[in-house]
Amino acid sequence: MRLRAARLKQPDKAAAAAHTYFQANPEHVEMGQNLEQYKNVEGVEEEHFVDREARPHQHSFTAAVRLYDKGDYDGAIALFEEALVEYYKADMECRALCQWPQRFEGYDYLRYRYSLYEVISDHFTQVLHCEHECVRDLATRPGRLSPMENYLPLHYDYLQFAYYQVDKLEEALQCALTYQLFHEEEEFVMENVDYYREVLGHDGKPREKAAWYLRRHRQELELLLIGSKTMGVEFTEGNYWSSTGGRDDSNRIPSGTDGGMEYVPISEKKNVTVTAPQHLKEGGSLLYDSVQLVQNSAALNGTQRVLLDHVISEEECSDLRHLAHAVTMAGDGYRGRMSPHTPNEKFEGATVLKTLQYAYEGRVPMRSARLFYEASERARRIIESYFQLNSTLHFSYTHLVCRTAITGQQDHRNDLSHPIHADNCLLDPEANECWKEPPAYTYRDYSALLYLNGDFDGGEFIFTEMDAKTVTASVKPRCGRMVGFSSGGENPHGVKAVTNGQRCAVALWFTLDPLFRELERLQADEVIQELDVQALWGQGLNINPKDEL
């Protein structure tokens, strides 16, 4: 779309297409550079940088923020009110789409009971979970994984100040009280409410629509906690309103005014920097006799990098490749996007929990699913030991992935299979910085890729300088080979185009912060423990369990 518009000499449409793409792919360095260039193109105005995929409520909110920042408070009020109308309409539509067969994320199949009462109960718990998660869906832009924090309350935060600016204190008080429903103890809101009451000489009431919405949300949470416990599933409420969005400047402007909804050139961000972890070590034990050190950080021309061979055997590689062919799904892990990094390759993936569920259903061998689980644990232990970390390394995300070159789309390719990026910060080659802030996964500390094959063309893993162009090291995948590295701006990396065949690997991200442990991994741990208990009881009672259990 962007190239076509550019060729047709329609720079306004090209700018919109580029902006839309960048909203969903903020790590794409080339597109960020294109956006900067479009700003200087004749005929391109600020209003041309719009997200074509944004839904009506998101589009109105973004436009309202833009007017608010310009001081057009009347215009901003009209659009914020419109955004709220569209939001509640979208909420009804989202909830309606939940009324169909569901599958609860992390369902514990080992404790499933097949009575009619429980089947009905489980189904409606799943539907309720889907409806409850609409708050996340409505706050998430197309193509993004993470929602904008405090999204709905932020509307009332803006409206409070906008109404104040146009001297409509009745409405300002109402919006402040509405915001207070979500953040009861927020100091600046309490101060403003007191101020409005004093000037007006009377109290007010929050908006009933928001009050009803929040009551329903809390009642759903109570029901979900009961229902999920019955199903044997650990349910954790998302902290979608944990970020308060309160003002902290002299102009009474709410914080977070960019709201994550606008494109802000990374090069304009100030007072943020990323440095390599302090007191770095490497060279610790590899724990397993078969594992061989191929290259350390010095040989790989960088910091906190390692290349290892024979982490798993040829037989284990073959087993995991067969597992991948059986369980991986296009776009898995990327909200169903078939080609999240390049349209010239098919991308498929699966998580540890999904493979265990498939195994319990008899769709794949249990030994293969357990191998995936155990191989990833082996990788985690090796990385933790080699880099001599003084605290436990936890899984942040575990993914069995395959990239397949699409026949007929490989001629004259000049793209990468995965663009140059860093795993816990936003890479800014022009500023020679990597900004450790959302939407980057800032909590990731170490990363690893365990390769399952090498019989394909292209697909080399590369480290680069901060310029995202100068290659400092290149790794050719092969069975049992693993590259591990710290996840920050000291290690920009990417994958060269896979031009023929299929490249499979286990992709692993780790965190030192237990608060960001992978939920699916914890659920998989429980499944493995349950299987081990069943096997133990089976032996003790001299009972032969099913072959796959």
XYZ file of C-alpha atoms in Angstrom:
549
model
C 0.000 0.000 0.000
C 2.752 2.451 1.005
C 4.893 1.695 -2.075
C 1.908 1.850 -4.392
C 0.857 5.239 -3.022
C 4.402 6.533 -3.328
C 4.668 5.381 -6.930
C 1.341 7.008 -7.745
C 2.668 10.262 -6.294
C 0.208 10.260 -3.415
C 2.522 11.113 -0.507
C -0.401 11.816 1.843
C -1.678 8.254 1.450
C 1.854 6.871 1.615
C 2.382 8.711 4.907
C -0.863 7.276 6.310
C 0.083 3.750 5.212
C 3.549 4.074 6.734
C 2.102 5.462 9.967
C -0.417 2.608 10.161
C 2.300 -0.001 9.683
C 4.576 1.621 12.257
C 1.824 1.674 14.888
C 1.767 -2.125 14.788
C 5.528 -2.537 14.235
C 7.342 0.113 16.291
C 10.577 -1.892 16.150
C 10.750 -1.566 12.338
C 13.708 0.773 11.896
C 13.297 1.409 8.176
C 9.648 2.408 8.536
C 10.518 4.799 11.341
C 13.066 6.426 9.052
C 10.490 6.629 6.245
C 8.081 8.453 8.556
C 10.722 11.041 9.357
C 11.295 11.585 5.620
C 7.571 11.975 4.891
C 7.417 14.863 7.359
C 9.546 16.901 4.968
C 7.705 15.905 1.780
C 5.699 18.646 0.095
C 1.952 18.061 0.405
C 2.175 15.971 3.563
C 0.495 17.533 6.592
C 0.294 16.408 10.219
C -3.297 15.218 9.790
C -2.144 12.739 7.131
C -0.353 10.644 9.792
C -3.364 8.565 10.797
C -3.756 4.922 11.719
C -5.993 3.444 9.015
C -6.631 0.328 11.093
C -7.621 2.145 14.290
C -11.186 1.437 15.336
C -13.642 4.364 15.658
C -13.228 4.792 19.417
C -9.429 4.751 19.103
C -9.463 7.117 16.137
C -11.644 9.651 17.986
C -9.478 9.419 21.108
C -6.273 10.042 19.139
C -7.802 13.017 17.311
C -9.074 14.404 20.633
C -5.609 14.191 22.208
C -4.181 16.045 19.218
C -6.693 18.890 19.630
C -6.165 18.965 23.387
C -2.417 19.371 22.922
C -3.075 22.312 20.587
C -5.315 24.018 23.148
C -8.547 23.474 21.197
C -10.500 22.337 24.257
C -13.989 22.637 22.754
C -12.967 20.474 19.812
C -11.218 18.000 22.126
C -14.314 17.726 24.353
C -16.527 16.883 21.375
C -14.136 14.155 20.209
C -13.536 12.683 23.681
C -17.306 12.428 24.179
C -17.603 10.808 20.751
C -14.797 8.390 21.662
C -16.714 7.342 24.800
C -19.905 6.707 22.824
C -17.922 4.594 20.343
C -16.113 2.784 23.171
C -19.282 1.596 24.874
C -20.728 0.613 21.494
C -17.578 -1.374 20.695
C -17.808 -3.008 24.129
C -21.284 -4.352 23.304
C -20.054 -5.683 19.954
C -16.994 -7.309 21.556
C -19.128 -9.054 24.167
C -21.602 -10.264 21.559
C -18.761 -11.995 19.700
C -18.041 -14.061 22.835
C -21.324 -15.945 22.506
C -19.907 -18.986 20.740
C -17.793 -22.050 21.649
C -14.850 -21.008 23.807
C -11.643 -22.527 25.128
C -10.262 -21.180 28.374
C -6.592 -20.221 28.161
C -4.626 -22.632 30.320
C -7.445 -25.117 30.840
C -6.337 -28.007 33.053
C -7.437 -30.988 30.981
C -6.123 -33.420 33.561
C -8.896 -32.481 35.976
C -11.688 -32.171 33.442
C -15.022 -33.758 34.419
C -17.579 -34.595 31.786
C -20.910 -34.244 33.604
C -23.490 -32.066 31.811
C -23.665 -29.601 34.703
C -19.914 -29.001 34.652
C -19.752 -28.754 30.855
C -22.404 -26.007 30.938
C -20.733 -24.274 33.886
C -17.329 -24.371 32.209
C -18.718 -23.015 28.948
C -20.331 -19.994 30.567
C -17.196 -19.350 32.620
C -15.250 -19.258 29.368
C -17.778 -16.885 27.772
C -17.624 -14.664 30.851
C -13.834 -14.632 30.662
C -14.012 -13.584 27.015
C -16.454 -10.771 27.834
C -14.359 -9.625 30.775
C -11.296 -9.399 28.530
C -13.052 -6.929 26.207
C -11.542 -4.170 28.333
C -8.156 -5.365 27.094
C -9.286 -5.778 23.502
C -10.722 -2.268 23.270
C -7.522 -0.740 24.638
C -5.279 -2.614 22.187
C -4.520 -1.204 18.755
C -4.646 -3.576 15.765
C -1.346 -5.408 15.421
C -0.239 -4.760 19.015
C 0.009 -7.316 21.807
C -0.230 -5.007 24.805
C -3.140 -2.711 25.694
C -2.749 0.953 26.496
C -2.799 1.229 30.284
C -5.562 3.266 31.913
C -7.262 3.698 28.539
C -10.911 4.189 29.547
C -10.265 6.254 32.722
C -7.917 8.473 30.738
C -10.893 9.773 28.711
C -12.424 11.202 31.879
C -9.053 12.515 33.013
C -8.712 14.551 29.818
C -12.349 15.666 29.910
C -11.985 16.911 33.466
C -9.215 19.313 32.488
C -10.780 20.241 29.149
C -14.090 21.199 30.786
C -12.157 23.161 33.403
C -10.365 25.089 30.658
C -13.681 26.196 29.097
C -15.153 27.052 32.512
C -17.701 24.219 32.648
C -17.095 23.179 36.216
C -20.282 21.088 36.595
C -19.041 18.807 33.827
C -15.468 18.954 35.148
C -16.630 17.778 38.580
C -18.685 14.974 37.033
C -15.689 13.738 35.015
C -13.329 14.010 37.993
C -15.733 11.941 40.108
C -15.986 9.413 37.276
C -12.198 9.110 37.071
C -12.197 8.646 40.831
C -14.332 5.509 40.409
C -11.288 3.839 38.839
C -8.652 5.461 41.080
C -10.252 6.289 44.403
C -7.115 7.352 46.261
C -5.416 9.344 43.504
C -4.309 12.540 45.233
C -4.566 14.993 42.347
C -8.153 13.907 41.605
C -9.160 14.296 45.241
C -7.696 17.800 45.247
C -9.535 18.724 42.059
C -12.844 17.326 43.320
C -12.518 19.435 46.482
C -11.719 22.500 44.383
C -14.742 22.050 42.079
C -17.074 21.445 45.049
C -15.837 24.594 46.773
C -16.271 26.805 43.706
C -19.674 25.357 42.781
C -20.979 25.205 46.328
C -22.403 21.706 45.896
C -21.410 18.110 45.156
C -21.946 16.106 41.991
C -22.265 12.522 40.795
C -20.100 10.407 38.527
C -21.464 9.364 35.150
C -23.879 6.476 35.530
C -22.662 4.739 32.363
C -19.128 4.444 33.748
C -20.363 3.509 37.236
C -22.506 0.710 35.770
C -19.609 -0.459 33.560
C -17.262 -0.687 36.540
C -19.832 -2.450 38.748
C -20.349 -5.060 36.048
C -16.577 -5.488 35.656
C -16.113 -6.127 39.378
C -19.044 -8.532 39.553
C -17.627 -10.458 36.597
C -14.302 -10.691 38.387
C -15.940 -12.257 41.438
C -17.713 -14.821 39.268
C -14.566 -15.601 37.286
C -12.561 -16.276 40.428
C -15.215 -18.791 41.507
C -15.616 -20.361 38.055
C -11.912 -20.633 37.289
C -11.295 -22.310 40.640
C -13.966 -24.883 39.787
C -12.295 -25.490 36.410
C -8.879 -25.886 38.010
C -7.494 -22.823 36.196
C -5.494 -20.066 37.843
C -7.143 -16.764 36.865
C -5.238 -13.495 37.245
C -6.951 -10.166 36.675
C -5.161 -7.877 34.222
C -4.024 -4.564 35.719
C -5.524 -2.497 32.914
C -6.157 0.534 35.123
C -3.062 0.369 37.310
C -1.390 3.353 35.626
C -3.222 6.389 36.968
C -2.468 8.976 34.283
C -2.426 11.835 36.816
C -0.945 15.229 35.990
C 2.344 16.322 37.488
C 3.086 19.630 35.759
C 2.132 23.254 36.280
C -0.262 23.348 33.324
C -2.745 20.884 34.853
C -2.270 18.541 31.897
C -2.813 14.833 32.576
C 0.269 12.673 32.383
C 0.690 10.200 29.541
C -0.678 12.674 26.979
C 0.851 10.771 24.098
C -1.136 7.850 25.435
C 0.778 5.399 23.318
C -1.693 6.203 20.556
C 0.463 8.647 18.612
C 3.631 8.112 16.610
C 6.345 9.967 18.500
C 9.720 9.848 16.716
C 12.056 7.865 18.918
C 14.842 10.350 18.214
C 12.848 13.053 20.042
C 12.760 11.194 23.354
C 15.066 12.627 26.003
C 16.598 11.657 29.330
C 16.271 7.932 28.674
C 19.184 5.638 28.101
C 20.027 1.971 28.130
C 23.307 0.650 29.409
C 24.630 -2.861 29.554
C 24.079 -4.686 32.855
C 26.782 -3.988 35.433
C 29.209 -6.550 36.896
C 28.869 -8.770 33.860
C 30.275 -12.261 34.012
C 30.463 -15.244 31.716
C 32.269 -18.527 31.405
C 30.327 -20.454 34.022
C 29.671 -24.183 33.862
C 27.728 -25.558 30.885
C 26.190 -28.189 33.224
C 25.825 -30.925 30.594
C 28.742 -33.034 29.311
C 27.610 -32.938 25.690
C 27.352 -29.140 25.444
C 30.286 -27.499 23.664
C 31.345 -23.839 23.807
C 31.872 -22.563 20.244
C 32.290 -18.805 20.707
C 32.192 -16.457 23.688
C 31.451 -12.715 23.741
C 34.922 -11.773 22.515
C 34.754 -14.145 19.562
C 31.265 -12.840 18.728
C 32.524 -9.225 18.891
C 30.133 -8.122 21.593
C 28.977 -8.229 25.210
C 27.124 -11.037 26.976
C 26.966 -13.325 23.948
C 27.597 -17.043 23.655
C 27.346 -19.712 20.958
C 26.994 -23.354 22.015
C 26.659 -26.673 20.189
C 25.123 -30.052 21.117
C 22.563 -28.612 23.522
C 20.202 -31.303 22.226
C 20.857 -34.364 20.062
C 20.003 -35.085 16.419
C 17.234 -37.424 17.545
C 15.768 -34.748 19.815
C 15.941 -32.175 16.996
C 14.058 -34.542 14.721
C 11.452 -35.206 17.395
C 10.873 -31.479 17.989
C 10.620 -30.770 14.259
C 7.915 -33.414 13.926
C 6.169 -31.865 16.927
C 6.348 -28.437 15.280
C 4.734 -29.742 12.104
C 1.862 -31.165 14.161
C 1.098 -28.336 16.587
C 2.331 -25.014 15.213
C -0.249 -22.600 13.868
C 0.188 -19.665 11.487
C 0.555 -16.410 13.370
C 0.583 -18.073 16.781
C 1.971 -15.697 19.388
C 1.372 -12.696 17.123
C -2.413 -12.378 17.373
C -2.946 -14.442 14.234
C -0.709 -12.393 11.951
C 0.367 -14.863 9.286
C 3.651 -13.066 8.485
C 4.493 -10.774 11.405
C 7.982 -9.882 10.155
C 7.945 -10.335 6.364
C 5.240 -11.258 3.824
C 7.742 -13.483 1.998
C 7.742 -16.179 4.661
C 5.131 -18.158 6.544
C 5.512 -17.954 10.314
C 4.129 -20.658 12.623
C 4.459 -21.203 16.344
C 3.263 -23.014 19.458
C 3.716 -22.666 23.216
C 4.708 -25.302 25.776
C 1.227 -25.426 27.286
C -0.424 -25.859 23.904
C 1.783 -28.848 23.052
C 0.995 -30.483 26.414
C -2.724 -29.988 25.774
C -2.368 -31.566 22.327
C -0.492 -34.462 23.898
C -3.170 -35.081 26.518
C -5.799 -35.077 23.762
C -3.738 -37.752 21.976
C -2.946 -35.559 18.965
C 0.839 -35.729 19.499
C 3.074 -38.056 21.558
C 3.408 -36.996 25.183
C 7.138 -37.720 25.081
C 7.541 -35.078 22.348
C 5.611 -32.464 24.325
C 7.676 -33.244 27.415
C 10.858 -32.976 25.341
C 9.892 -29.422 24.324
C 9.322 -28.593 27.996
C 12.564 -30.244 29.147
C 14.748 -28.857 26.327
C 13.648 -25.311 27.110
C 14.399 -25.900 30.806
C 17.828 -27.225 29.828
C 18.454 -24.036 27.840
C 17.358 -21.860 30.759
C 19.714 -23.591 33.183
C 22.655 -23.320 30.783
C 22.136 -19.569 30.221
C 21.724 -18.952 33.960
C 24.909 -20.890 34.730
C 27.114 -19.679 31.857
C 26.464 -15.987 32.563
C 26.917 -16.642 36.300
C 23.711 -14.880 37.284
C 23.320 -14.389 41.014
C 19.549 -14.846 40.980
C 17.058 -17.205 39.349
C 16.351 -16.743 35.659
C 12.635 -17.164 34.908
C 10.871 -17.868 31.625
C 9.262 -14.796 30.106
C 8.070 -16.479 26.883
C 8.730 -19.858 25.256
C 7.935 -20.439 21.600
C 8.450 -23.309 19.150
C 8.663 -21.505 15.790
C 9.176 -22.319 12.110
C 9.736 -19.861 9.264
C 9.073 -21.184 5.758
C 10.090 -19.469 2.520
C 7.028 -18.901 0.314
C 7.604 -20.324 -3.163
C 7.486 -17.689 -5.890
C 8.247 -14.780 -3.566
C 12.012 -15.121 -3.179
C 13.337 -13.345 -6.277
C 15.111 -10.049 -5.568
C 14.360 -10.138 -1.842
C 16.044 -7.343 0.085
C 14.196 -7.704 3.381
C 15.063 -9.652 6.515
C 13.247 -12.620 7.975
C 13.179 -10.639 11.237
C 14.259 -6.934 11.181
C 17.112 -5.742 13.374
C 15.851 -5.052 16.898
C 16.654 -5.435 20.583
C 14.475 -7.541 22.857
C 13.863 -5.157 25.762
C 14.145 -1.679 24.257
C 13.227 0.356 21.163
C 16.227 0.540 18.850
C 16.984 4.030 17.490
C 19.945 3.716 15.081
C 20.128 7.441 14.233
C 20.408 8.466 17.892
C 22.637 5.456 18.628
C 20.314 4.598 21.508
C 17.878 1.938 22.584
C 14.979 3.376 24.576
C 13.908 1.083 27.398
C 10.219 1.914 27.489
C 6.893 0.447 26.246
C 5.911 -1.043 23.887
C 9.250 -2.828 24.270
C 9.310 -5.840 26.619
C 11.434 -3.944 29.136
C 11.404 -6.779 31.688
C 13.297 -9.230 29.472
C 16.911 -9.765 30.582
C 18.293 -12.652 28.510
C 17.338 -14.321 25.239
C 18.242 -17.588 23.535
C 17.521 -19.431 20.297
C 17.885 -23.213 20.171
C 18.008 -24.358 16.552
C 16.463 -27.588 15.304
C 17.856 -27.762 11.759
C 20.140 -26.201 9.181
C 18.831 -27.669 5.894
C 17.512 -24.408 4.417
C 18.917 -21.446 2.519
C 19.565 -18.141 4.285
C 18.211 -17.630 7.782
C 21.515 -16.698 9.449
C 21.183 -15.057 12.858
C 23.142 -11.784 12.951
C 24.321 -9.333 15.599
C 24.833 -5.724 14.494
C 26.104 -2.436 15.819
C 23.556 0.068 17.096
C 23.269 1.418 13.533
C 21.283 -1.756 12.639
C 23.505 -2.173 9.566
C 27.052 -3.108 10.554
C 27.104 -6.873 11.162
C 29.414 -7.844 14.027
C 28.746 -11.597 14.040
C 26.790 -14.144 12.022
C 25.529 -17.555 13.177
C 24.485 -20.317 10.804
C 21.767 -22.436 12.493
C 22.092 -26.183 12.792
C 20.614 -28.892 14.974
C 21.468 -28.506 18.660
C 23.140 -25.108 18.263
C 22.101 -22.341 20.665
C 22.911 -18.649 20.703
C 22.331 -16.822 24.000
C 22.706 -13.133 24.848
C 21.532 -10.339 27.110
C 18.351 -8.711 25.820
C 19.308 -5.026 25.848
C 20.578 -2.452 23.379
C 24.071 -3.912 23.617
C 22.849 -6.787 21.433
C 20.862 -5.619 18.369
C 20.095 -8.665 16.256
C 17.963 -10.008 13.435
C 17.536 -12.897 10.991
C 18.506 -12.896 7.330
C 15.891 -13.905 4.795
C 14.980 -17.586 4.610
C 14.952 -18.014 0.812
C 14.360 -21.756 0.554
C 13.091 -24.427 2.936
C 11.985 -24.200 6.545
C 13.917 -22.917 9.582
C 12.753 -24.217 12.989
C 13.893 -23.214 16.461
C 12.881 -22.891 20.089
C 12.813 -19.159 20.879
C 13.299 -18.281 24.538
C 13.128 -15.058 26.515
C 14.000 -14.844 30.196
C 13.525 -12.392 33.043
C 15.160 -11.947 36.437
C 11.946 -10.433 37.785
C 9.575 -13.144 39.076
C 6.633 -10.755 38.609
C 6.986 -11.210 34.848
C 7.174 -14.993 34.772
C 5.352 -16.614 31.865
C 1.874 -17.638 33.048
C 1.608 -20.477 30.521
C 4.905 -21.839 31.778
C 3.629 -21.949 35.349
C 0.525 -23.771 34.130
C 2.714 -26.181 32.155
C 4.729 -26.837 35.329
C 1.507 -27.901 37.057
C 0.583 -30.242 34.193
C 4.023 -31.884 34.299
C 3.796 -32.295 38.077
C 0.343 -33.875 37.722
C 1.661 -36.300 35.097
C 4.579 -37.234 37.341
C 2.205 -37.874 40.242
C 0.000 -40.057 38.032
C 3.047 -42.010 36.838
C 4.230 -42.487 40.422
C 0.835 -43.744 41.595
C 0.592 -45.954 38.557
C 3.875 -47.656 39.433
C 3.001 -47.930 43.122
C -0.311 -49.615 42.389
C 1.196 -51.712 39.588
C -1.239 -50.192 37.097
C -0.232 -49.659 33.474
C -1.287 -46.109 32.551
C -2.076 -45.100 28.998
C 1.006 -45.228 26.815
C 1.084 -41.497 26.260
C 0.728 -40.656 29.960
